[in-house]
Short mmCIF file of C-alpha atoms and ligand atoms in Angstrom, two decimals:
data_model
loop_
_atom_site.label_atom_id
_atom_site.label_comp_id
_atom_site.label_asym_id
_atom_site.label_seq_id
_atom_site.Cartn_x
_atom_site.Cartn_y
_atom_site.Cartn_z
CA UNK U 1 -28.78 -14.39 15.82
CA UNK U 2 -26.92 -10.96 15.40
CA UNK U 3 -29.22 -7.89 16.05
CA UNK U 4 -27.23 -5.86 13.37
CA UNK U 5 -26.18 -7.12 9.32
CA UNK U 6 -22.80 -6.76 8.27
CA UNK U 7 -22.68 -8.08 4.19
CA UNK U 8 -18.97 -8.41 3.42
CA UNK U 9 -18.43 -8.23 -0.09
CA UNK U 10 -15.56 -8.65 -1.62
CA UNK U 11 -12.10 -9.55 0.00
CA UNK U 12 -8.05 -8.52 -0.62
CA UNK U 13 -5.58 -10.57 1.43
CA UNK U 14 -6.98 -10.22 5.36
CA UNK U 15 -8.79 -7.16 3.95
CA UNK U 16 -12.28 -6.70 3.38
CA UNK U 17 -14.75 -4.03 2.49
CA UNK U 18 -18.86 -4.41 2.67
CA UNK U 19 -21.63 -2.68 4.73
CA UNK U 20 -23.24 -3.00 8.21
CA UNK U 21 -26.83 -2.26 8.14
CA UNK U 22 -28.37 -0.36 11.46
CA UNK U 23 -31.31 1.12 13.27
CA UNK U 24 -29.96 4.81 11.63
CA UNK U 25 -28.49 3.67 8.73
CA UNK U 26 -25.80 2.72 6.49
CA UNK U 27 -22.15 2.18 7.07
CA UNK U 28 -19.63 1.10 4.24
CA UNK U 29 -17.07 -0.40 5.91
CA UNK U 30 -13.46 0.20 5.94
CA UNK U 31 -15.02 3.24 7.84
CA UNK U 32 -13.87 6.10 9.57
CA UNK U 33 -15.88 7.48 12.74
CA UNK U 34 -14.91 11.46 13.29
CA UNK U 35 -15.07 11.92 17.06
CA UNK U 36 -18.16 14.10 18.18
CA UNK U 37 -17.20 14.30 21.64
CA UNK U 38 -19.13 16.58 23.49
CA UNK U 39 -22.65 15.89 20.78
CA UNK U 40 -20.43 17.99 18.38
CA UNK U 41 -17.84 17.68 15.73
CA UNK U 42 -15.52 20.26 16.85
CA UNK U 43 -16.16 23.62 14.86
CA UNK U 44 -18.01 20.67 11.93
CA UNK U 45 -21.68 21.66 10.77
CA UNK U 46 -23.23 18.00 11.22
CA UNK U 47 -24.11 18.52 7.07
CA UNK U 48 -20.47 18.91 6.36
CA UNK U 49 -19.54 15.75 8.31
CA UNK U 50 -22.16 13.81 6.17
CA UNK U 51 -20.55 15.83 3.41
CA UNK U 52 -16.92 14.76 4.04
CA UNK U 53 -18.45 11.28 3.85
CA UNK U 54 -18.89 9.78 7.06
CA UNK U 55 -21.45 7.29 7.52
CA UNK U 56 -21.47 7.26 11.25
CA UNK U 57 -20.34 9.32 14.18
CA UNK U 58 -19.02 8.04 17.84
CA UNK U 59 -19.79 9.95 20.81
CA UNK U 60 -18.57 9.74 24.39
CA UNK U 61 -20.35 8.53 27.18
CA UNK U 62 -17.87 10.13 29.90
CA UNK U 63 -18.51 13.98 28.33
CA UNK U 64 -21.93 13.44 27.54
CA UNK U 65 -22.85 12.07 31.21
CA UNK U 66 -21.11 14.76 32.77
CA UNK U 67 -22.27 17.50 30.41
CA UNK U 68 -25.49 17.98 29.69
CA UNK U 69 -26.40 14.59 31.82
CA UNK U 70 -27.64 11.18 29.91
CA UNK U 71 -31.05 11.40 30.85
CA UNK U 72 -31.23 15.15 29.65
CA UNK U 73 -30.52 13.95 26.30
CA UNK U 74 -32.71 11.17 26.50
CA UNK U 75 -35.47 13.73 27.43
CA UNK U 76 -34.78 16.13 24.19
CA UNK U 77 -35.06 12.84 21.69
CA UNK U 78 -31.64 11.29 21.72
CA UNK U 79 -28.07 11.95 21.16
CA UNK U 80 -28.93 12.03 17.11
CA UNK U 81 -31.57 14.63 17.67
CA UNK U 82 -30.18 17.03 20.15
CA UNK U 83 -27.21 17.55 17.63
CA UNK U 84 -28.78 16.76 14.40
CA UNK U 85 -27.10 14.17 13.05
CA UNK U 86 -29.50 11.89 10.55
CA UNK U 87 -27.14 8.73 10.33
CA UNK U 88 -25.83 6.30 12.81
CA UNK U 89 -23.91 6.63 16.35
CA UNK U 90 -21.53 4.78 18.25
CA UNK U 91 -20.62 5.48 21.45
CA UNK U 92 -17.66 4.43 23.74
CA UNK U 93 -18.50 3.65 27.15
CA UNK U 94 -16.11 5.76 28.96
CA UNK U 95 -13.37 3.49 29.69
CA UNK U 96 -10.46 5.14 28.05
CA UNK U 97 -11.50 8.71 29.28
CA UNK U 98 -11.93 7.68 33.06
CA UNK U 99 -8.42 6.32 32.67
CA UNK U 100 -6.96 9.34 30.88
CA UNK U 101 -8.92 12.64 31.99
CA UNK U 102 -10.21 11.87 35.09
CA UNK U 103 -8.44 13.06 38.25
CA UNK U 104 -9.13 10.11 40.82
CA UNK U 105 -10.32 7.02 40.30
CA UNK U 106 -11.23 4.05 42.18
CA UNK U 107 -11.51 0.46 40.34
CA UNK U 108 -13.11 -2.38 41.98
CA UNK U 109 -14.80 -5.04 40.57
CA UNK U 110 -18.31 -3.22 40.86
CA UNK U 111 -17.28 -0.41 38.36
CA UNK U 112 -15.06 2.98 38.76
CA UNK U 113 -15.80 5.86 41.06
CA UNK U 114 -14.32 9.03 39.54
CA UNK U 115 -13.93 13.01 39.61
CA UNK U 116 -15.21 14.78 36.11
CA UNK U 117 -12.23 16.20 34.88
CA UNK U 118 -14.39 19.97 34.68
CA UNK U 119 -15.90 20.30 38.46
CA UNK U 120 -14.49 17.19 40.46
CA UNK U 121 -17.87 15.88 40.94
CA UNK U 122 -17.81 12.33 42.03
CA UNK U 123 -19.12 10.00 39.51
CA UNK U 124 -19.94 6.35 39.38
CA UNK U 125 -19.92 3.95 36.26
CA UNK U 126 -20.50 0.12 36.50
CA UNK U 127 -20.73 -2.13 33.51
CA UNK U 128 -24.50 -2.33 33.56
CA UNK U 129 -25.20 1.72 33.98
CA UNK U 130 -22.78 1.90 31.35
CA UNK U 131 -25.24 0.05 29.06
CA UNK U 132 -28.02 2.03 30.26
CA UNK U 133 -26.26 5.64 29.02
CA UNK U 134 -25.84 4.39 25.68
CA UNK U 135 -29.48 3.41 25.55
CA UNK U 136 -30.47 6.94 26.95
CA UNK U 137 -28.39 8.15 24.25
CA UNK U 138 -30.17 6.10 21.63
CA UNK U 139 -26.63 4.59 20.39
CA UNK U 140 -26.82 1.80 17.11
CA UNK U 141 -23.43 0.74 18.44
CA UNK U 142 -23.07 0.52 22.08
CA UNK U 143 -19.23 -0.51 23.74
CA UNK U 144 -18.70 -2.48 26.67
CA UNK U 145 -17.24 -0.74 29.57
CA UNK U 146 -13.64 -1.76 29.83
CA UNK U 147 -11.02 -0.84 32.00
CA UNK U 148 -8.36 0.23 29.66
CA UNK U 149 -4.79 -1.04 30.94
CA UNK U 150 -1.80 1.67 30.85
CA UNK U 151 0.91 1.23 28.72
CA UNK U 152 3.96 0.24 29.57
CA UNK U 153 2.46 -2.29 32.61
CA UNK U 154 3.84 -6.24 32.81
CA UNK U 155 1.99 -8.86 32.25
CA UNK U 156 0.28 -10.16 35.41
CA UNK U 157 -1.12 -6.46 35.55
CA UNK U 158 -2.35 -6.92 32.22
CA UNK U 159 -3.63 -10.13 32.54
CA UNK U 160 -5.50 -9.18 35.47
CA UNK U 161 -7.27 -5.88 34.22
CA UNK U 162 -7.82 -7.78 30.86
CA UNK U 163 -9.99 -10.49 33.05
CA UNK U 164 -11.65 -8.37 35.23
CA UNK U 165 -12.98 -6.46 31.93
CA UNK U 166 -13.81 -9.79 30.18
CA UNK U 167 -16.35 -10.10 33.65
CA UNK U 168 -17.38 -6.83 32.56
CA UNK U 169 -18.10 -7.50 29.25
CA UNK U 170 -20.83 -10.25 30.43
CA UNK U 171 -22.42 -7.92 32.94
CA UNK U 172 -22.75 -5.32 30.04
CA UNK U 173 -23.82 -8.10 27.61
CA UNK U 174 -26.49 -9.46 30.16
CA UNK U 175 -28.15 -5.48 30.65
CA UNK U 176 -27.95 -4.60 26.60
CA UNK U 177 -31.42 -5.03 25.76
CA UNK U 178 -32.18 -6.38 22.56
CA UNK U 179 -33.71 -4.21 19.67
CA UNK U 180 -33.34 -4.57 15.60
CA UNK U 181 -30.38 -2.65 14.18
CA UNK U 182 -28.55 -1.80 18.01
CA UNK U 183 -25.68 -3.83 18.60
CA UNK U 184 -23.52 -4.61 21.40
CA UNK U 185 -18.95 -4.81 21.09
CA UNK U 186 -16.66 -6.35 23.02
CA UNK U 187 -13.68 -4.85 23.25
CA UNK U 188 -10.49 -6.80 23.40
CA UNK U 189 -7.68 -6.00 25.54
CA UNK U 190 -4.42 -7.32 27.13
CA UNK U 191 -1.82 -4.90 26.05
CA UNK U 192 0.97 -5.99 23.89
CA UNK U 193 0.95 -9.71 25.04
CA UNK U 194 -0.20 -12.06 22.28
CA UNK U 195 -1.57 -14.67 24.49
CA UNK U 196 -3.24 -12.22 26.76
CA UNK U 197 -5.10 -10.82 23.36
CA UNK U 198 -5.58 -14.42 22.63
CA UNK U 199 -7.52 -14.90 25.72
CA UNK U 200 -9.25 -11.98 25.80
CA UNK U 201 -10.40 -12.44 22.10
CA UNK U 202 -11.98 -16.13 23.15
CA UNK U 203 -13.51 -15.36 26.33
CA UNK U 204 -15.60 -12.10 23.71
CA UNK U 205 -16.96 -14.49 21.34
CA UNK U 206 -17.75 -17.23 23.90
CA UNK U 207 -20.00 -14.18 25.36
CA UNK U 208 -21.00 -13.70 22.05
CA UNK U 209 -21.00 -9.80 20.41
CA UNK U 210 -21.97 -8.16 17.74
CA UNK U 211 -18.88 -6.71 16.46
CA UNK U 212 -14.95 -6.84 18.18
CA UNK U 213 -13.27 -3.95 19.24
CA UNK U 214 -9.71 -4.20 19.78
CA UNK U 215 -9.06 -1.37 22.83
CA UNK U 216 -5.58 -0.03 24.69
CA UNK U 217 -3.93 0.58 21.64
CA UNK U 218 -2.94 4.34 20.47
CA UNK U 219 -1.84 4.95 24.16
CA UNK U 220 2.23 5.34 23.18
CA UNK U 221 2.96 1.73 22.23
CA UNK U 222 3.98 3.32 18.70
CA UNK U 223 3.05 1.40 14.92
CA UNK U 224 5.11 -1.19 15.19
CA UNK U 225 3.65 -3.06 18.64
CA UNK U 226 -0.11 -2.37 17.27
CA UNK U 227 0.56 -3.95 13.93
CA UNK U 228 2.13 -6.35 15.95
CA UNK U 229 -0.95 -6.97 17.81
CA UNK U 230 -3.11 -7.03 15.27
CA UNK U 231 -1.23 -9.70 13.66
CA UNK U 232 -1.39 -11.85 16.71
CA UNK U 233 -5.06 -11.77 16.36
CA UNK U 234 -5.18 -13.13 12.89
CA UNK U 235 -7.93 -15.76 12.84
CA UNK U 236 -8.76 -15.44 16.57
CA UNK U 237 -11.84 -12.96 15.76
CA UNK U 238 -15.07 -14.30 14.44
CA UNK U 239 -14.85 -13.62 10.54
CA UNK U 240 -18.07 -12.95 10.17
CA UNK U 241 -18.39 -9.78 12.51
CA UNK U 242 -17.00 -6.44 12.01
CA UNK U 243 -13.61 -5.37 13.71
CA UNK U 244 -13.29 -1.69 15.41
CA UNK U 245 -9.63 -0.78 16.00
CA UNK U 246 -10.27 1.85 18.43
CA UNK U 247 -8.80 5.48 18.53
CA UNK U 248 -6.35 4.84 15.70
CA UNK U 249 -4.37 6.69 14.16
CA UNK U 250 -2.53 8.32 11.80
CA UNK U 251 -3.74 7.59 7.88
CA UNK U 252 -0.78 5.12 7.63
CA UNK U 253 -1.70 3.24 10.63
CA UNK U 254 -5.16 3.01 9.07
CA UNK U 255 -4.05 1.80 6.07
CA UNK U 256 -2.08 -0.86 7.90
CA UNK U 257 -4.50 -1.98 10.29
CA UNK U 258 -6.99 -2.69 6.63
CA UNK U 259 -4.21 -4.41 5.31
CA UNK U 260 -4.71 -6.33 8.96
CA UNK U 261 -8.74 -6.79 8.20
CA UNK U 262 -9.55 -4.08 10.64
CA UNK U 263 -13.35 -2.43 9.37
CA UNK U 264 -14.09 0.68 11.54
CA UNK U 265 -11.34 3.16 12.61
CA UNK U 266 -12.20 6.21 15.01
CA UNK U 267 -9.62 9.12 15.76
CA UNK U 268 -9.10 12.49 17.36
CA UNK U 269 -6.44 13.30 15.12
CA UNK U 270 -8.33 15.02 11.70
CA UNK U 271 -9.92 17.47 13.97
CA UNK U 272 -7.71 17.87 16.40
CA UNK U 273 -4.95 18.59 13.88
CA UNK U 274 -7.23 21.09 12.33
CA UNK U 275 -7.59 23.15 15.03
CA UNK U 276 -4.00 23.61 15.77
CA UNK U 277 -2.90 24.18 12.10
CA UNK U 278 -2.04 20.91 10.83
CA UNK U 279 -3.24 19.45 7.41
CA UNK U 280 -3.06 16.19 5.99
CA UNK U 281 -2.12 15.83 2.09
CA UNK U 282 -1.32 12.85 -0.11
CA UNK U 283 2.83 14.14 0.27
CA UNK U 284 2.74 15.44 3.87
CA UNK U 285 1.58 16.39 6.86
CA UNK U 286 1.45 20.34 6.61
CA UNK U 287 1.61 22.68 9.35
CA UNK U 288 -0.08 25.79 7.86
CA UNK U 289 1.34 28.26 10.45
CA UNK U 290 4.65 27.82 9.06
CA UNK U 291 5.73 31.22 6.91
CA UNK U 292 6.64 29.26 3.63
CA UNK U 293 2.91 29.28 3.26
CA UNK U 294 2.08 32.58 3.65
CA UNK U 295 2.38 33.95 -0.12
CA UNK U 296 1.37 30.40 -1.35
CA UNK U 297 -1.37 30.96 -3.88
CA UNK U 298 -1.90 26.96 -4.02
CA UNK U 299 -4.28 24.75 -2.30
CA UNK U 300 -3.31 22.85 0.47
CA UNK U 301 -3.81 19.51 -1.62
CA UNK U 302 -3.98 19.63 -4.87
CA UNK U 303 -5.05 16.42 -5.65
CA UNK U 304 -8.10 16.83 -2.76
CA UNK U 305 -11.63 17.56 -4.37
CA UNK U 306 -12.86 19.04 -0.86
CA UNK U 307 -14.69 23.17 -0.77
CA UNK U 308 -11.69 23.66 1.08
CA UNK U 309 -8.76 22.94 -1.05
CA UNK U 310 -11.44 23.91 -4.05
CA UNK U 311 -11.83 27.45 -2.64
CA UNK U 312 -8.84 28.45 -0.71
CA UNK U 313 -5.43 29.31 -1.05
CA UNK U 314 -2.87 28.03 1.54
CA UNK U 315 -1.92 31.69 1.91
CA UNK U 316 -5.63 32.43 3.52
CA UNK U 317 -5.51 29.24 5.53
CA UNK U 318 -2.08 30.64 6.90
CA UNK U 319 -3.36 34.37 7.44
CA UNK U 320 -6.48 32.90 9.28
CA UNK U 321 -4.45 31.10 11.37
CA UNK U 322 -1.89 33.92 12.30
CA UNK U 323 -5.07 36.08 13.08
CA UNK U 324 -6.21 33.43 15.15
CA UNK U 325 -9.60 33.82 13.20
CA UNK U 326 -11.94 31.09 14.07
CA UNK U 327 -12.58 29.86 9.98
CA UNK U 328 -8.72 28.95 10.21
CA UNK U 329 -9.82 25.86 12.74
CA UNK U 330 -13.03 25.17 10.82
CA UNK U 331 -11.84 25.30 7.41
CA UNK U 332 -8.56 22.95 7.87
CA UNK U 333 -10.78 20.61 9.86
CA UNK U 334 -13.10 20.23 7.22
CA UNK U 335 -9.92 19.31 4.62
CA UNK U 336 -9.02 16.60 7.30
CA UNK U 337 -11.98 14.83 7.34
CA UNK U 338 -12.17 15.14 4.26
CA UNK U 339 -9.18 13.31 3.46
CA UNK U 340 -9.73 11.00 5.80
CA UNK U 341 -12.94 9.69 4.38
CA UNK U 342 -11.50 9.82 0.48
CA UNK U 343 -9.22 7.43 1.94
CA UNK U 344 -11.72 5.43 3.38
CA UNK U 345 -13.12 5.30 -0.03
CA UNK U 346 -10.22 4.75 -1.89
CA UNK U 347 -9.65 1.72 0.00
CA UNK U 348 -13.08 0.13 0.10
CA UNK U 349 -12.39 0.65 -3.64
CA UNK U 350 -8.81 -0.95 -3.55
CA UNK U 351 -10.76 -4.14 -2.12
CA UNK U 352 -13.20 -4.03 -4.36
CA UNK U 353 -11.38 -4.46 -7.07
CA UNK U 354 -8.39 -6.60 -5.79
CA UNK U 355 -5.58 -4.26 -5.70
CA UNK U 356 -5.17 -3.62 -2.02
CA UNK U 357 -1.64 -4.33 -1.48
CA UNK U 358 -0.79 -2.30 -4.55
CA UNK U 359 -2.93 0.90 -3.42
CA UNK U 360 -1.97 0.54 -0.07
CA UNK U 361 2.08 0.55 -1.52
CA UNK U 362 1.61 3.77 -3.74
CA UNK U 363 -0.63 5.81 -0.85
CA UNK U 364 2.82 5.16 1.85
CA UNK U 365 5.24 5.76 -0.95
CA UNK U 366 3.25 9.03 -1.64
CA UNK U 367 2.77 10.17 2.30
CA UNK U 368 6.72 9.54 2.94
CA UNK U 369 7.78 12.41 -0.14
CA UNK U 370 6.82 15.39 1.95
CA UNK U 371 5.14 18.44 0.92
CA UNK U 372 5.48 20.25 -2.35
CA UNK U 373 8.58 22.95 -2.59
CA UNK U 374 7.80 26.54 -1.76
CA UNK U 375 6.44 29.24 -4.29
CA UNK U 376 9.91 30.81 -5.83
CA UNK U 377 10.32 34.37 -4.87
CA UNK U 378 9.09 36.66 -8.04
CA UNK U 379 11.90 38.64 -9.72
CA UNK U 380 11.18 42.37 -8.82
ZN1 ZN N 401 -9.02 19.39 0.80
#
């Protein structure tokens, strides 16, 4: 018996929309997780998170055990309660940042021994403390330690690192200790080889889990190999569980990977791209910086019901920007997510009523027509 509900209901093609029930909450699934990295949102009140929409929030074990410590958190109520946030958590087990921020690293088939990335401190992480971080952290969804496989490697080295984190997988799945609402996903791996996927995607649900990840995607393989990857795992994941494409992507990619039957998305990129002047809008991507915005009494999306775009011109987003003023950061970040989550919505709507395909046509047509023409100069 699964420890956490997930009610599909209704169905487009391979897509599907519907709600996971856990110990914190609500989430309405397609869903997108902003990324509160370090028990924050970067420059996000936790209220204007919920605000944007988001049902649920993923954290990282690798920041959060290196800075403030698991069991510090633990000790002040939680990861929910030391930064305020009311509704669910996931958090990823560290995998993918030992791989890509930490200096040295050591795999054997214990675990990884590693130097934080801030004070080379040497660090340890097996599958089973792994487990045990995630529990400190008071996590609804914890994720299997994995050892995330570069990209380009062949395929014996990705066969091999895919099997040794299947092992892993079991060890975490053996320490996850069992409580209402907290669930426990596999993650499945094997770079861009279809039969290693294949593999990997059997030896999860023979295990048994309560949702499927799919990991080492996003890491430079490009659209075209992760749709391709996600079609090669067409019918090989348990229908009945939800699907977490991990650290993806772009709002087309999402999109894509729905159109795939992919349920939870999580992703840098809103905030990220806030912070260093890029905005997403139904025509473009926008950098704000750019001087063709700088007498621009218009919002940065029209057609986006967000405070932001409601309240601001693009010509203040672009002065607080060249002042380096910290709002600039805050206020574009706030758009992103926004957007992000509207499409979210949009598309749980899409399935909902049957037109998918056809939404998911017009919202690609729309992102490829780039960004509205400049204001015209007035006549003096
Ligand atoms: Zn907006």
């Amino acid at each position: 018996m699964s420890r956490i509900v997930f009610d599909i209901s209704a169905r487009a093609g391979a897509g599907r929309t519907g709600r996971l029930t856990l110990a914190n909450g609500e989430v309405r699934t397609p869903a997108f997780m902003p990324v509160g990295t370090a028990a924050t949102v970067k420059g996000m009140h936790p209220e204007a998170v919920a605000a944007a929409g988001a049902d649920i929030l993923l954290g990282n074990v690798y920041h959060l055990m290196l800075r403030p410590g698991a069991e510090r958190i633990h000790e002040l109520g939680g990861l929910r309660k030391f930064m305020n946030w009311s509704g669910p958590i996931l958090t990823d087990s560290g995998g993918f940042q030992i791989m890509s921020l930490s200096k040295i690293r050591e795999i054997d088939e214990e675990g990884v021994e590693f130097r934080s990335h801030t004070d080379g401190a040497l660090h340890r992480l097996t599958p089973a403390r792994a487990v045990e971080i995630q529990h400190a952290l008071g996590s609804d969804i914890t994720m299997v330690l994995d050892e995330c496989t570069p990209y380009p490697v062949s395929e014996q080295e990705a066969a091999a690192s895919m099997r040794r984190s299947m092992r892993w997988a079991r060890l975490c799945r053996e320490r996850f200790e069992v409580r209402p609402g907290h669930g426990l996903f596999g993650i499945v791996q094997g770079g861009v080889f279809e039969n290693l996927r294949a593999e990997s995607a059997a030896a999860l649900e023979e295990i048994g889990f309560d949702g499927y990840a799919i990991g080492g995607l996003a890491v430079g393989e490009g659209q075209e190999l992760m749709l391709q990857v996600l079609d090669g795992l067409q019918g090989k994941l348990p229908e009945d569980r939800p699907r977490y494409l991990m650290g993806v992507g772009k709002p087309g990619d999402i999109v894509k990977a729905v159109l795939r039957g992919v349920d939870m998305f999580d992703c840098v990129l809103p905030t990220r791209s806030g912070r260093t002047g890029r905005g997403y809008t139904a025509r473009a991507e926008i950098n704000i910086r750019n001087a063709r915005h700088s007498s621009d009494p218009r919002p940065l999306d029209a057609e986006c019901a967000c405070p932001v775009c409601t309240n601001y011109s693009r010509a203040y987003l672009h002065h607080l920007f060249r002042c380096d003023e910290m709002l600039g950061p805050m206020l574009l970040t706030q758009h992103n997510l926004h957007f992000y989550q509207t499409l979210m919505a949009n598309l749980r709507i899409a399935i909902a009523q049957g037109n998918l395909s056809d939404f998911a046509s017009s919202f690609l047509a729309g992102t490829a027509q780039g960004d509205i023409g400049p204001v015209s100069c007035p006549t003096p």
